[in-house]
Coordinates of C-alpha atoms in Angstrom, one line a residue:
M1 CA 138.6 71.1 -1.2
D2 CA 141.5 69.4 0.5
R3 CA 140.6 65.7 0.7
R4 CA 142.1 65.2 4.1
S5 CA 140.3 68.2 5.5
F6 CA 137.1 67.0 4.0
L7 CA 137.4 63.6 5.4
T8 CA 138.2 64.9 8.9
K9 CA 135.3 67.3 9.0
A10 CA 133.0 64.5 7.7
A11 CA 134.1 62.2 10.4
L12 CA 133.6 64.8 13.1
G13 CA 130.3 65.9 11.8
G14 CA 129.0 62.4 11.5
A15 CA 130.1 61.2 14.9
A16 CA 126.6 61.0 16.3
A17 CA 125.3 59.1 13.2
T18 CA 128.3 56.8 13.4
S19 CA 127.6 56.0 17.1
L20 CA 124.0 55.1 16.3
A21 CA 125.0 53.0 13.2
A22 CA 127.7 51.0 14.9
P23 CA 125.5 48.3 16.5
V24 CA 123.8 47.7 13.1
V25 CA 127.1 47.3 11.3
A26 CA 128.3 44.9 14.0
Q27 CA 125.2 42.8 13.7
T28 CA 125.4 42.6 9.9
S29 CA 129.2 42.2 9.7
P30 CA 130.0 39.2 12.0
K31 CA 133.5 37.9 12.3
I32 CA 133.8 34.7 10.4
T33 CA 136.7 32.3 9.7
W34 CA 136.5 29.7 7.0
R35 CA 138.9 27.1 5.8
M36 CA 139.5 26.5 2.1
T37 CA 141.4 23.4 1.0
S38 CA 143.0 23.5 -2.4
S39 CA 143.4 20.6 -4.9
F40 CA 146.8 22.0 -5.9
P41 CA 150.3 22.2 -4.3
K42 CA 151.9 25.5 -3.5
S43 CA 154.6 24.8 -6.1
L44 CA 152.0 25.4 -8.8
D45 CA 151.8 29.1 -7.7
T46 CA 149.5 30.3 -10.4
I47 CA 146.6 27.8 -10.0
Y48 CA 147.1 27.4 -6.3
G49 CA 147.4 31.2 -6.0
G50 CA 143.7 31.5 -7.1
A51 CA 142.6 30.5 -3.6
E52 CA 145.0 32.9 -1.9
F53 CA 143.7 35.7 -4.2
I54 CA 140.2 35.1 -3.0
A55 CA 141.1 35.0 0.7
K56 CA 143.1 38.2 0.4
A57 CA 140.3 40.0 -1.5
V58 CA 137.6 39.0 1.0
S59 CA 139.7 39.9 4.0
E60 CA 140.5 43.4 2.6
A61 CA 136.9 44.1 1.6
T62 CA 135.6 43.2 5.0
G63 CA 138.2 44.8 7.1
G64 CA 139.4 41.4 8.3
D65 CA 136.0 40.4 9.6
F66 CA 135.7 37.5 7.0
Q67 CA 138.9 35.4 7.0
I68 CA 139.5 32.4 4.7
Q69 CA 142.4 30.3 5.6
V70 CA 143.9 28.5 2.6
F71 CA 145.5 25.0 2.8
A72 CA 147.4 23.2 0.1
A73 CA 146.5 19.8 -1.2
G74 CA 147.4 17.2 1.4
E75 CA 147.5 19.6 4.4
I76 CA 143.9 18.7 5.4
V77 CA 142.7 16.3 2.7
G78 CA 144.2 15.1 -0.5
G79 CA 143.7 17.2 -3.6
L80 CA 141.1 14.7 -5.1
Q81 CA 139.1 14.7 -1.8
A82 CA 138.6 18.5 -1.7
A83 CA 135.0 18.6 -2.8
D84 CA 134.1 15.6 -0.6
A85 CA 135.4 17.5 2.4
V86 CA 133.2 20.5 1.6
T87 CA 130.1 18.4 1.0
A88 CA 130.7 16.8 4.4
G89 CA 131.3 20.1 6.2
T90 CA 134.9 19.2 7.2
V91 CA 135.9 22.5 5.6
E92 CA 133.7 25.3 4.4
A93 CA 135.2 25.7 1.0
C94 CA 137.6 24.3 -1.6
H95 CA 139.4 25.5 -4.7
T96 CA 139.4 22.7 -7.3
A97 CA 138.9 21.5 -10.9
N98 CA 135.5 19.9 -10.9
Y99 CA 136.3 17.4 -13.6
Y100 CA 138.3 15.5 -10.9
Y101 CA 135.0 14.2 -9.7
W102 CA 133.5 13.1 -13.0
G103 CA 133.6 9.5 -11.8
K104 CA 130.8 10.3 -9.4
D105 CA 128.7 11.7 -12.2
P106 CA 130.0 13.0 -15.6
T107 CA 127.9 16.2 -15.0
W108 CA 130.6 17.4 -12.6
A109 CA 133.0 17.9 -15.5
L110 CA 130.7 20.2 -17.4
G111 CA 131.4 23.2 -15.1
A112 CA 135.1 22.7 -15.6
T113 CA 135.8 21.7 -19.2
V114 CA 135.2 18.7 -21.5
P115 CA 136.6 17.8 -24.9
F116 CA 135.8 20.2 -27.7
A117 CA 133.6 22.5 -25.6
L118 CA 134.4 26.2 -25.1
N119 CA 137.5 28.2 -24.8
A120 CA 138.1 30.5 -21.7
R121 CA 136.2 33.5 -23.0
G122 CA 133.4 31.3 -24.3
M123 CA 133.1 29.5 -21.0
N124 CA 132.9 32.8 -19.1
A125 CA 130.2 34.1 -21.5
W126 CA 128.2 30.9 -20.9
M127 CA 128.7 31.0 -17.2
Y128 CA 128.1 34.6 -16.5
Y129 CA 125.6 35.6 -19.2
S130 CA 123.9 32.5 -20.6
G131 CA 122.7 31.1 -17.3
G132 CA 125.6 28.6 -16.8
I133 CA 126.2 29.4 -13.1
D134 CA 122.6 28.9 -12.1
L135 CA 122.1 25.8 -14.3
Y136 CA 125.3 24.2 -12.9
N137 CA 124.3 25.0 -9.4
E138 CA 121.0 23.2 -9.8
F139 CA 123.2 20.1 -10.1
M140 CA 125.7 21.1 -7.4
A141 CA 123.0 21.7 -4.8
K142 CA 122.3 18.0 -4.9
Q143 CA 125.9 17.6 -3.8
N144 CA 125.4 20.1 -0.9
L145 CA 127.6 22.6 -2.7
Y146 CA 127.4 26.0 -4.2
A147 CA 129.9 26.7 -7.0
L148 CA 131.5 29.9 -8.5
P149 CA 134.1 30.2 -11.3
A150 CA 137.3 31.2 -9.6
G151 CA 140.1 30.7 -12.2
N152 CA 140.9 29.7 -15.7
T153 CA 144.0 28.3 -17.3
G154 CA 143.1 29.1 -20.9
A155 CA 143.6 26.5 -23.6
Q156 CA 146.0 23.8 -22.4
M157 CA 148.7 21.9 -24.2
G158 CA 148.2 18.4 -25.6
G159 CA 151.0 16.7 -23.8
W160 CA 154.5 15.4 -23.8
F161 CA 155.5 12.2 -25.8
R162 CA 158.6 10.1 -26.3
K163 CA 157.8 9.7 -29.9
E164 CA 156.0 11.6 -32.6
I165 CA 152.2 11.1 -32.8
K166 CA 151.5 11.4 -36.6
T167 CA 148.4 9.2 -37.1
V168 CA 145.5 7.8 -35.3
D169 CA 147.2 4.4 -35.3
D170 CA 150.0 5.9 -33.3
L171 CA 147.6 6.3 -30.4
K172 CA 146.8 2.5 -30.3
G173 CA 148.4 0.9 -27.2
L174 CA 150.0 4.2 -26.1
K175 CA 150.1 4.5 -22.4
M176 CA 149.4 8.1 -21.4
R177 CA 148.8 9.8 -18.1
I178 CA 145.4 11.4 -18.8
G179 CA 142.1 11.2 -17.0
G180 CA 138.6 12.3 -17.0
F181 CA 136.6 12.7 -20.2
A182 CA 139.7 12.8 -22.4
G183 CA 140.9 9.4 -21.2
K184 CA 137.4 7.9 -21.9
V185 CA 137.4 9.5 -25.4
L186 CA 140.9 8.3 -26.3
E187 CA 140.1 4.8 -25.1
R188 CA 137.9 4.6 -28.2
L189 CA 140.9 5.1 -30.3
G190 CA 143.0 2.5 -28.6
L191 CA 145.0 4.7 -26.1
V192 CA 145.5 3.3 -22.6
P193 CA 144.8 6.1 -20.1
Q194 CA 146.7 6.1 -16.8
Q195 CA 145.7 7.8 -13.6
I196 CA 148.9 9.1 -12.0
A197 CA 149.2 11.9 -9.3
G198 CA 151.2 14.9 -10.5
G199 CA 154.2 14.2 -8.2
D200 CA 154.6 10.8 -9.7
I201 CA 154.4 11.6 -13.4
Y202 CA 158.1 12.4 -14.1
A203 CA 159.3 9.1 -12.6
A204 CA 156.7 7.1 -14.5
L205 CA 157.7 8.8 -17.8
E206 CA 161.4 8.4 -17.0
K207 CA 161.0 4.6 -16.3
G208 CA 158.9 4.1 -19.4
T209 CA 155.8 3.1 -17.4
I210 CA 154.0 5.6 -19.5
D211 CA 154.7 6.8 -23.0
G212 CA 153.3 10.3 -22.6
T213 CA 151.6 12.7 -20.3
E214 CA 149.5 15.8 -20.2
W215 CA 149.5 18.4 -17.5
I216 CA 148.6 22.0 -18.0
G217 CA 150.7 24.3 -20.1
P218 CA 154.3 25.7 -20.6
Y219 CA 154.6 27.5 -17.3
D220 CA 153.6 24.6 -15.0
D221 CA 155.0 21.9 -17.3
E222 CA 158.5 23.4 -17.4
K223 CA 158.7 23.2 -13.6
L224 CA 158.0 19.5 -13.7
G225 CA 160.8 18.9 -16.2
F226 CA 159.0 16.7 -18.7
Y227 CA 161.1 18.2 -21.6
K228 CA 164.1 16.3 -20.3
I229 CA 162.7 12.9 -21.2
A230 CA 159.8 13.5 -23.6
P231 CA 160.9 15.9 -26.3
Y232 CA 157.7 16.2 -28.4
Y233 CA 155.3 18.7 -27.0
Y234 CA 151.9 18.6 -28.8
Y235 CA 149.1 21.1 -29.1
P236 CA 146.2 21.9 -28.7
G237 CA 144.8 20.2 -25.6
W238 CA 141.4 19.7 -27.2
W239 CA 140.1 18.2 -24.0
E240 CA 140.8 21.5 -22.1
G241 CA 140.0 24.4 -24.3
G242 CA 139.6 26.6 -21.2
L243 CA 139.6 25.0 -17.8
T244 CA 137.4 26.8 -15.3
V245 CA 138.6 26.3 -11.8
H246 CA 135.9 26.6 -9.2
A247 CA 135.5 27.7 -5.6
L248 CA 133.0 25.3 -4.0
F249 CA 131.2 26.2 -0.8
N250 CA 129.3 24.1 1.6
L251 CA 125.7 24.9 0.7
Q252 CA 124.5 25.5 4.3
K253 CA 127.5 27.7 5.1
W254 CA 127.0 29.7 2.0
N255 CA 123.3 30.2 2.8
E256 CA 124.2 31.4 6.3
L257 CA 126.4 34.2 5.1
P258 CA 125.1 37.7 5.3
A259 CA 124.1 39.2 1.9
Q260 CA 127.1 41.5 1.8
Y261 CA 129.5 38.7 2.4
K262 CA 128.0 36.7 -0.4
S263 CA 128.4 39.7 -2.7
I264 CA 132.0 40.2 -1.6
L265 CA 132.9 36.6 -2.0
S266 CA 131.2 36.4 -5.4
N267 CA 133.1 39.4 -6.6
A268 CA 136.4 38.0 -5.3
C269 CA 135.8 34.7 -7.2
M270 CA 135.1 36.6 -10.4
A271 CA 138.2 38.7 -10.0
A272 CA 140.3 35.5 -9.3
N273 CA 138.8 34.0 -12.5
Q274 CA 140.2 36.9 -14.5
D275 CA 143.4 37.2 -12.6
M276 CA 144.4 33.5 -13.1
L277 CA 143.9 33.7 -16.9
A278 CA 145.9 36.9 -17.2
K279 CA 148.8 35.3 -15.2
Y280 CA 148.8 32.2 -17.4
D281 CA 148.6 34.3 -20.5
R282 CA 151.7 36.3 -19.4
K283 CA 153.8 33.4 -17.9
N284 CA 153.1 30.9 -20.7
T285 CA 154.4 33.4 -23.3
T286 CA 157.9 33.3 -21.8
A287 CA 157.8 29.6 -20.7
I288 CA 157.1 28.3 -24.2
Q289 CA 160.1 30.2 -25.6
S290 CA 162.3 28.8 -22.7
L291 CA 161.2 25.2 -23.5
V292 CA 161.9 25.6 -27.2
A293 CA 165.4 26.9 -26.3
K294 CA 166.0 23.8 -24.2
G295 CA 165.2 21.5 -27.2
T296 CA 161.5 21.0 -26.9
Q297 CA 160.0 20.2 -30.3
L298 CA 156.5 21.6 -30.8
R299 CA 154.1 19.5 -32.8
P300 CA 150.5 20.1 -33.7
F301 CA 148.0 17.2 -33.6
S302 CA 147.2 16.4 -37.2
P303 CA 143.8 17.2 -38.7
E304 CA 143.2 13.5 -38.9
I305 CA 143.8 13.0 -35.2
M306 CA 141.7 16.0 -34.2
Q307 CA 138.8 14.9 -36.3
A308 CA 138.9 11.3 -35.0
C309 CA 139.0 12.6 -31.4
F310 CA 136.1 15.0 -32.2
E311 CA 133.9 12.1 -33.5
A312 CA 134.9 9.9 -30.5
A313 CA 134.0 12.7 -28.1
N314 CA 130.5 13.1 -29.7
A315 CA 129.9 9.4 -29.5
T316 CA 130.8 9.5 -25.8
Y317 CA 128.5 12.4 -25.1
A318 CA 125.6 10.7 -26.9
E319 CA 126.0 7.6 -24.7
I320 CA 125.9 9.7 -21.5
E321 CA 123.0 11.9 -22.6
A322 CA 120.9 8.8 -23.2
T323 CA 121.0 7.9 -19.5
N324 CA 121.8 11.0 -17.6
P325 CA 119.2 13.8 -17.6
A326 CA 121.3 16.3 -15.6
F327 CA 124.2 15.9 -18.0
K328 CA 121.9 16.2 -21.0
K329 CA 120.4 19.4 -19.7
I330 CA 123.6 21.2 -19.0
W331 CA 125.5 19.8 -22.0
G332 CA 122.6 20.8 -24.2
S333 CA 122.9 24.4 -23.0
I334 CA 126.7 24.4 -23.6
K335 CA 126.2 23.0 -27.1
D336 CA 123.6 25.6 -28.0
F337 CA 125.8 28.4 -26.9
R338 CA 128.9 26.8 -28.6
K339 CA 127.3 27.2 -32.0
E340 CA 126.8 30.9 -31.4
W341 CA 130.2 31.4 -29.8
F342 CA 132.3 30.0 -32.6
F343 CA 130.2 31.7 -35.2
W344 CA 130.9 35.1 -33.6
S345 CA 134.5 34.5 -32.7
Q346 CA 135.5 33.6 -36.3
V347 CA 134.1 36.9 -37.6
T348 CA 136.5 39.4 -36.1
E349 CA 138.7 37.9 -33.3
Y350 CA 139.9 35.1 -35.5
N351 CA 140.7 37.3 -38.5
Y352 CA 142.4 40.0 -36.4
D353 CA 144.5 37.4 -34.5
T354 CA 145.4 35.6 -37.7
F355 CA 146.6 38.8 -39.4
M356 CA 148.7 39.7 -36.4
M357 CA 150.2 36.2 -36.2
I358 CA 151.3 36.5 -39.8
Q359 CA 153.0 39.8 -38.9
Q360 CA 154.7 38.1 -36.0
R361 CA 156.0 35.2 -38.1
G362 CA 157.2 37.7 -40.7
G363 CA 159.3 39.5 -38.0
K364 CA 157.3 42.7 -38.3
L365 CA 156.2 42.9 -34.7

Protein backbone atom coordinates (compact mmCIF):
# COMPACT_ATOMS: atom_id res chain seq x y z
CA MET A 1 0.00 0.00 0.00
CA ASP A 2 1.24 3.51 -0.82
CA ARG A 3 2.48 5.01 2.47
CA ARG A 4 1.18 8.53 1.77
CA SER A 5 -2.25 7.21 0.78
CA PHE A 6 -2.39 5.06 3.89
CA LEU A 7 -1.53 7.96 6.17
CA THR A 8 -4.07 10.22 4.48
CA LYS A 9 -6.89 7.69 4.82
CA ALA A 10 -5.91 6.96 8.41
CA ALA A 11 -5.99 10.65 9.23
CA LEU A 12 -9.42 11.14 7.65
CA GLY A 13 -10.85 7.98 9.14
CA GLY A 14 -9.61 8.88 12.57
CA ALA A 15 -10.78 12.48 12.58
CA ALA A 16 -13.52 11.88 15.12
CA ALA A 17 -11.24 9.97 17.43
CA THR A 18 -8.62 12.69 17.12
CA SER A 19 -11.09 15.42 18.05
CA LEU A 20 -12.03 13.51 21.18
CA ALA A 21 -8.45 12.74 22.14
CA ALA A 22 -7.10 16.25 21.63
CA PRO A 23 -8.09 17.64 25.05
CA VAL A 24 -6.43 14.66 26.76
CA VAL A 25 -3.19 15.19 24.82
CA ALA A 26 -3.25 18.87 25.67
CA GLN A 27 -3.67 18.12 29.34
CA THR A 28 -0.87 15.58 29.49
CA SER A 29 1.56 17.46 27.20
CA PRO A 30 1.87 20.92 28.70
CA LYS A 31 4.18 23.55 27.26
CA ILE A 32 7.22 23.81 29.52
CA THR A 33 10.38 25.88 29.23
CA TRP A 34 13.42 25.12 31.36
CA ARG A 35 16.84 26.66 31.60
CA MET A 36 19.96 24.49 31.73
CA THR A 37 23.27 26.07 32.70
CA SER A 38 26.45 24.34 31.59
CA SER A 39 29.73 24.15 33.50
CA PHE A 40 31.57 24.40 30.20
CA PRO A 41 32.30 27.16 27.67
CA LYS A 42 30.98 26.94 24.13
CA SER A 43 34.56 26.66 22.82
CA LEU A 44 34.69 23.11 24.24
CA ASP A 45 32.11 22.06 21.71
CA THR A 46 32.09 18.34 22.46
CA ILE A 47 31.53 18.47 26.20
CA TYR A 48 29.38 21.62 26.06
CA GLY A 49 27.52 20.10 23.14
CA GLY A 50 26.08 17.42 25.41
CA ALA A 51 23.60 19.92 26.84
CA GLU A 52 22.61 21.11 23.37
CA PHE A 53 22.07 17.49 22.31
CA ILE A 54 19.66 16.94 25.20
CA ALA A 55 17.72 20.13 24.49
CA LYS A 56 17.34 19.32 20.79
CA ALA A 57 16.27 15.73 21.43
CA VAL A 58 13.65 16.75 23.99
CA SER A 59 12.23 19.48 21.79
CA GLU A 60 11.95 17.19 18.77
CA ALA A 61 10.36 14.36 20.76
CA THR A 62 7.69 16.66 22.23
CA GLY A 63 6.93 18.66 19.12
CA GLY A 64 8.43 21.72 20.75
CA ASP A 65 6.21 21.54 23.84
CA PHE A 66 9.16 20.92 26.19
CA GLN A 67 11.93 23.44 25.55
CA ILE A 68 15.27 23.51 27.38
CA GLN A 69 17.32 26.66 26.89
CA VAL A 70 21.06 26.04 27.26
CA PHE A 71 23.46 28.61 28.70
CA ALA A 72 27.25 28.41 28.72
CA ALA A 73 29.32 28.76 31.87
CA GLY A 74 29.23 32.35 33.09
CA GLU A 75 26.08 33.40 31.24
CA ILE A 76 23.86 32.80 34.28
CA VAL A 77 26.27 31.47 36.91
CA GLY A 78 29.89 30.39 36.90
CA GLY A 79 30.71 26.86 35.82
CA LEU A 80 31.49 25.74 39.35
CA GLN A 81 28.19 27.16 40.68
CA ALA A 82 25.99 25.23 38.25
CA ALA A 83 24.79 22.58 40.71
CA ASP A 84 24.15 25.19 43.42
CA ALA A 85 21.92 27.12 41.02
CA VAL A 86 19.82 24.00 40.38
CA THR A 87 19.55 23.14 44.07
CA ALA A 88 18.35 26.68 44.78
CA GLY A 89 15.88 26.66 41.89
CA THR A 90 17.60 29.53 40.06
CA VAL A 91 17.56 27.26 37.02
CA GLU A 92 15.79 23.96 36.53
CA ALA A 93 18.80 22.00 35.27
CA CYS A 94 22.52 21.98 34.67
CA HIS A 95 25.08 19.95 32.73
CA THR A 96 28.22 19.43 34.77
CA ALA A 97 30.95 17.17 36.12
CA ASN A 98 29.88 16.30 39.65
CA TYR A 99 33.41 15.96 41.00
CA TYR A 100 33.59 19.76 40.86
CA TYR A 101 31.57 19.72 44.09
CA TRP A 102 33.54 17.11 45.98
CA GLY A 103 34.57 19.79 48.51
CA LYS A 104 30.98 19.80 49.78
CA ASP A 105 31.11 16.04 50.28
CA PRO A 106 33.47 13.55 48.54
CA THR A 107 30.42 11.44 47.68
CA TRP A 108 29.59 13.90 44.90
CA ALA A 109 32.62 12.71 42.92
CA LEU A 110 31.58 9.06 42.85
CA GLY A 111 28.95 9.68 40.19
CA ALA A 112 31.55 11.32 37.93
CA THR A 113 34.87 9.51 38.32
CA VAL A 114 37.53 9.00 40.97
CA PRO A 115 41.08 7.63 40.75
CA PHE A 116 41.41 4.00 39.69
CA ALA A 117 37.67 3.41 39.45
CA LEU A 118 35.93 2.32 36.23
CA ASN A 119 36.42 3.13 32.57
CA ALA A 120 33.57 4.53 30.47
CA ARG A 121 31.97 1.20 29.61
CA GLY A 122 32.35 -0.06 33.16
CA MET A 123 30.80 3.11 34.55
CA ASN A 124 27.84 2.80 32.21
CA ALA A 125 27.35 -0.84 33.21
CA TRP A 126 27.42 0.10 36.89
CA MET A 127 25.12 3.08 36.42
CA TYR A 128 22.48 1.50 34.19
CA TYR A 129 22.52 -2.15 35.24
CA SER A 130 24.12 -2.42 38.68
CA GLY A 131 21.87 0.05 40.49
CA GLY A 132 24.30 2.94 40.27
CA ILE A 133 21.79 5.58 39.19
CA ASP A 134 19.36 4.78 42.00
CA LEU A 135 22.12 4.47 44.59
CA TYR A 136 23.66 7.78 43.57
CA ASN A 137 20.28 9.50 43.57
CA GLU A 138 19.69 8.48 47.17
CA PHE A 139 22.55 10.84 47.94
CA MET A 140 21.61 13.49 45.37
CA ALA A 141 18.07 13.76 46.74
CA LYS A 142 19.60 15.23 49.89
CA GLN A 143 20.97 17.98 47.66
CA ASN A 144 17.48 18.61 46.20
CA LEU A 145 18.70 17.13 42.90
CA TYR A 146 17.96 14.29 40.52
CA ALA A 147 20.92 13.12 38.43
CA LEU A 148 21.20 11.28 35.11
CA PRO A 149 24.36 10.36 33.17
CA ALA A 150 24.55 12.66 30.15
CA GLY A 151 28.01 12.33 28.64
CA ASN A 152 31.35 10.62 28.98
CA THR A 153 34.83 11.71 27.88
CA GLY A 154 36.37 8.25 28.00
CA ALA A 155 39.76 7.80 29.65
CA GLN A 156 41.56 11.11 29.87
CA MET A 157 45.22 11.97 29.46
CA GLY A 158 47.61 12.39 32.39
CA GLY A 159 48.67 15.94 31.67
CA TRP A 160 51.30 18.26 30.23
CA PHE A 161 54.68 18.84 31.89
CA ARG A 162 57.71 21.01 31.27
CA LYS A 163 60.03 18.18 32.25
CA GLU A 164 59.88 14.41 32.21
CA ILE A 165 58.31 12.67 35.18
CA LYS A 166 60.30 9.46 35.55
CA THR A 167 60.06 8.57 39.24
CA VAL A 168 57.87 9.21 42.25
CA ASP A 169 60.53 11.64 43.52
CA ASP A 170 59.92 13.80 40.43
CA LEU A 171 56.45 14.52 41.80
CA LYS A 172 57.76 16.08 45.00
CA GLY A 173 57.33 19.84 45.00
CA LEU A 174 55.84 19.78 41.51
CA LYS A 175 53.16 22.46 41.09
CA MET A 176 50.38 21.07 38.96
CA ARG A 177 46.98 22.34 38.00
CA ILE A 178 44.85 19.45 39.19
CA GLY A 179 41.92 19.31 41.56
CA GLY A 180 39.47 17.01 43.26
CA PHE A 181 40.44 13.55 44.36
CA ALA A 182 43.52 13.40 42.17
CA GLY A 183 44.98 16.46 43.86
CA LYS A 184 44.29 15.01 47.30
CA VAL A 185 45.91 11.71 46.33
CA LEU A 186 48.98 13.32 44.77
CA GLU A 187 49.51 15.48 47.84
CA ARG A 188 50.46 12.27 49.62
CA LEU A 189 53.33 11.91 47.17
CA GLY A 190 54.56 15.48 47.59
CA LEU A 191 52.91 17.15 44.61
CA VAL A 192 51.44 20.63 45.17
CA PRO A 193 47.98 20.76 43.51
CA GLN A 194 46.77 24.07 42.12
CA GLN A 195 43.16 25.09 41.47
CA ILE A 196 43.14 27.21 38.30
CA ALA A 197 40.24 27.97 35.98
CA GLY A 198 40.53 26.61 32.45
CA GLY A 199 40.99 30.02 30.84
CA ASP A 200 43.94 30.87 33.10
CA ILE A 201 45.93 27.64 32.76
CA TYR A 202 47.99 28.57 29.70
CA ALA A 203 49.25 31.83 31.21
CA ALA A 204 50.16 30.11 34.49
CA LEU A 205 52.06 27.40 32.62
CA GLU A 206 53.80 29.93 30.39
CA LYS A 207 54.92 32.08 33.34
CA GLY A 208 56.12 29.07 35.32
CA THR A 209 53.55 29.57 38.07
CA ILE A 210 52.80 25.88 37.55
CA ASP A 211 55.01 23.08 36.24
CA GLY A 212 52.26 21.02 34.69
CA THR A 213 48.56 20.73 34.07
CA GLU A 214 45.87 18.22 33.22
CA TRP A 215 42.75 19.02 31.29
CA ILE A 216 40.80 16.44 29.28
CA GLY A 217 42.35 14.82 26.22
CA PRO A 218 43.94 15.53 22.82
CA TYR A 219 40.97 17.20 21.12
CA ASP A 220 40.28 19.75 23.86
CA ASP A 221 43.91 20.10 24.97
CA GLU A 222 45.14 20.99 21.49
CA LYS A 223 42.72 23.94 21.40
CA LEU A 224 44.25 25.34 24.58
CA GLY A 225 47.78 25.20 23.14
CA PHE A 226 49.58 23.51 26.03
CA TYR A 227 51.91 21.72 23.60
CA LYS A 228 53.61 25.05 22.85
CA ILE A 229 55.11 25.37 26.34
CA ALA A 230 54.97 21.92 27.94
CA PRO A 231 56.21 19.28 25.48
CA TYR A 232 55.72 16.13 27.58
CA TYR A 233 52.23 14.67 27.37
CA TYR A 234 51.66 11.84 29.83
CA TYR A 235 49.14 9.03 29.97
CA PRO A 236 46.94 7.57 31.33
CA GLY A 237 44.87 9.97 33.42
CA TRP A 238 44.40 7.39 36.15
CA TRP A 239 42.17 9.80 38.06
CA GLU A 240 39.68 9.94 35.17
CA GLY A 241 39.33 6.50 33.62
CA GLY A 242 35.94 7.52 32.21
CA LEU A 243 34.40 10.81 33.33
CA THR A 244 30.60 10.66 33.47
CA VAL A 245 29.10 14.09 32.88
CA HIS A 246 25.68 14.52 34.49
CA ALA A 247 22.48 16.37 33.85
CA LEU A 248 21.21 17.55 37.22
CA PHE A 249 17.58 18.53 37.72
CA ASN A 250 15.93 20.39 40.55
CA LEU A 251 14.16 17.59 42.39
CA GLN A 252 10.81 19.40 42.71
CA LYS A 253 10.83 20.35 39.02
CA TRP A 254 11.70 16.80 38.03
CA ASN A 255 8.88 15.38 40.15
CA GLU A 256 6.41 17.81 38.58
CA LEU A 257 7.12 16.61 35.03
CA PRO A 258 4.49 14.43 33.34
CA ALA A 259 5.56 10.80 33.10
CA GLN A 260 6.12 10.97 29.33
CA TYR A 261 8.38 14.01 29.70
CA LYS A 262 10.45 12.20 32.31
CA SER A 263 10.81 9.28 29.91
CA ILE A 264 11.76 11.52 26.99
CA LEU A 265 14.28 13.44 29.08
CA SER A 266 15.79 10.24 30.46
CA ASN A 267 16.19 8.82 26.97
CA ALA A 268 17.72 12.07 25.74
CA CYS A 269 20.30 11.97 28.52
CA MET A 270 21.16 8.35 27.75
CA ALA A 271 21.60 9.20 24.07
CA ALA A 272 23.77 12.20 24.97
CA ASN A 273 25.90 9.94 27.14
CA GLN A 274 26.67 7.68 24.17
CA ASP A 275 26.96 10.52 21.68
CA MET A 276 29.63 12.39 23.63
CA LEU A 277 31.81 9.31 24.03
CA ALA A 278 31.55 8.53 20.31
CA LYS A 279 32.52 12.10 19.43
CA TYR A 280 35.55 12.05 21.70
CA ASP A 281 36.61 8.65 20.39
CA ARG A 282 36.52 10.02 16.87
CA LYS A 283 38.05 13.44 17.46
CA ASN A 284 40.83 12.30 19.79
CA THR A 285 42.13 9.86 17.18
CA THR A 286 43.06 12.68 14.82
CA ALA A 287 44.01 15.21 17.50
CA ILE A 288 46.66 12.96 19.05
CA GLN A 289 48.30 12.55 15.64
CA SER A 290 48.20 16.30 15.11
CA LEU A 291 49.84 16.95 18.47
CA VAL A 292 52.65 14.47 17.80
CA ALA A 293 53.25 16.12 14.42
CA LYS A 294 53.65 19.44 16.26
CA GLY A 295 56.39 18.04 18.48
CA THR A 296 54.46 16.68 21.44
CA GLN A 297 56.33 13.87 23.17
CA LEU A 298 54.06 11.14 24.50
CA ARG A 299 55.17 9.50 27.72
CA PRO A 300 53.56 6.79 29.86
CA PHE A 301 53.58 7.10 33.63
CA SER A 302 56.00 4.47 34.89
CA PRO A 303 54.70 1.35 36.68
CA GLU A 304 56.39 2.69 39.82
CA ILE A 305 54.44 5.93 39.66
CA MET A 306 51.17 4.19 38.84
CA GLN A 307 51.53 1.77 41.75
CA ALA A 308 52.43 4.54 44.20
CA CYS A 309 49.40 6.55 43.10
CA PHE A 310 47.17 3.47 43.41
CA GLU A 311 48.30 2.88 46.98
CA ALA A 312 47.88 6.56 47.85
CA ALA A 313 44.34 6.51 46.40
CA ASN A 314 43.41 3.46 48.48
CA ALA A 315 44.69 5.15 51.63
CA THR A 316 42.61 8.23 50.81
CA TYR A 317 39.47 6.15 50.29
CA ALA A 318 39.97 4.29 53.55
CA GLU A 319 40.14 7.57 55.47
CA ILE A 320 36.93 8.87 53.89
CA GLU A 321 35.02 5.60 54.31
CA ALA A 322 35.79 5.63 58.03
CA THR A 323 33.81 8.83 58.56
CA ASN A 324 31.35 9.12 55.63
CA PRO A 325 28.58 6.46 55.45
CA ALA A 326 27.14 7.71 52.14
CA PHE A 327 30.54 7.59 50.50
CA LYS A 328 31.23 4.14 51.93
CA LYS A 329 27.94 2.77 50.58
CA ILE A 330 28.37 4.00 47.03
CA TRP A 331 32.13 3.39 46.81
CA GLY A 332 31.54 -0.11 48.16
CA SER A 333 29.14 -0.79 45.31
CA ILE A 334 31.60 0.53 42.73
CA LYS A 335 34.45 -1.52 44.21
CA ASP A 336 32.39 -4.71 44.15
CA PHE A 337 31.49 -4.19 40.51
CA ARG A 338 35.05 -3.10 39.63
CA LYS A 339 36.36 -6.59 40.52
CA GLU A 340 33.86 -8.22 38.17
CA TRP A 341 34.33 -5.66 35.42
CA PHE A 342 38.10 -5.95 35.11
CA PHE A 343 37.90 -9.75 35.37
CA TRP A 344 35.54 -9.86 32.40
CA SER A 345 37.18 -7.15 30.29
CA GLN A 346 40.57 -8.89 30.38
CA VAL A 347 39.11 -12.12 28.97
CA THR A 348 38.15 -11.03 25.46
CA GLU A 349 38.19 -7.25 24.95
CA TYR A 350 41.74 -6.85 26.24
CA ASN A 351 43.11 -9.73 24.19
CA TYR A 352 41.32 -8.69 21.01
CA ASP A 353 42.43 -5.06 21.40
CA THR A 354 46.00 -6.07 22.20
CA PHE A 355 46.24 -8.26 19.08
CA MET A 356 44.85 -5.50 16.88
CA MET A 357 47.22 -2.93 18.40
CA ILE A 358 50.15 -5.18 17.56
CA GLN A 359 48.91 -5.31 13.97
CA GLN A 360 48.62 -1.52 13.90
CA ARG A 361 52.15 -1.06 15.20
CA GLY A 362 53.38 -3.53 12.62
CA GLY A 363 51.83 -1.49 9.82
CA LYS A 364 49.36 -4.21 8.88
CA LEU A 365 46.17 -2.20 9.34
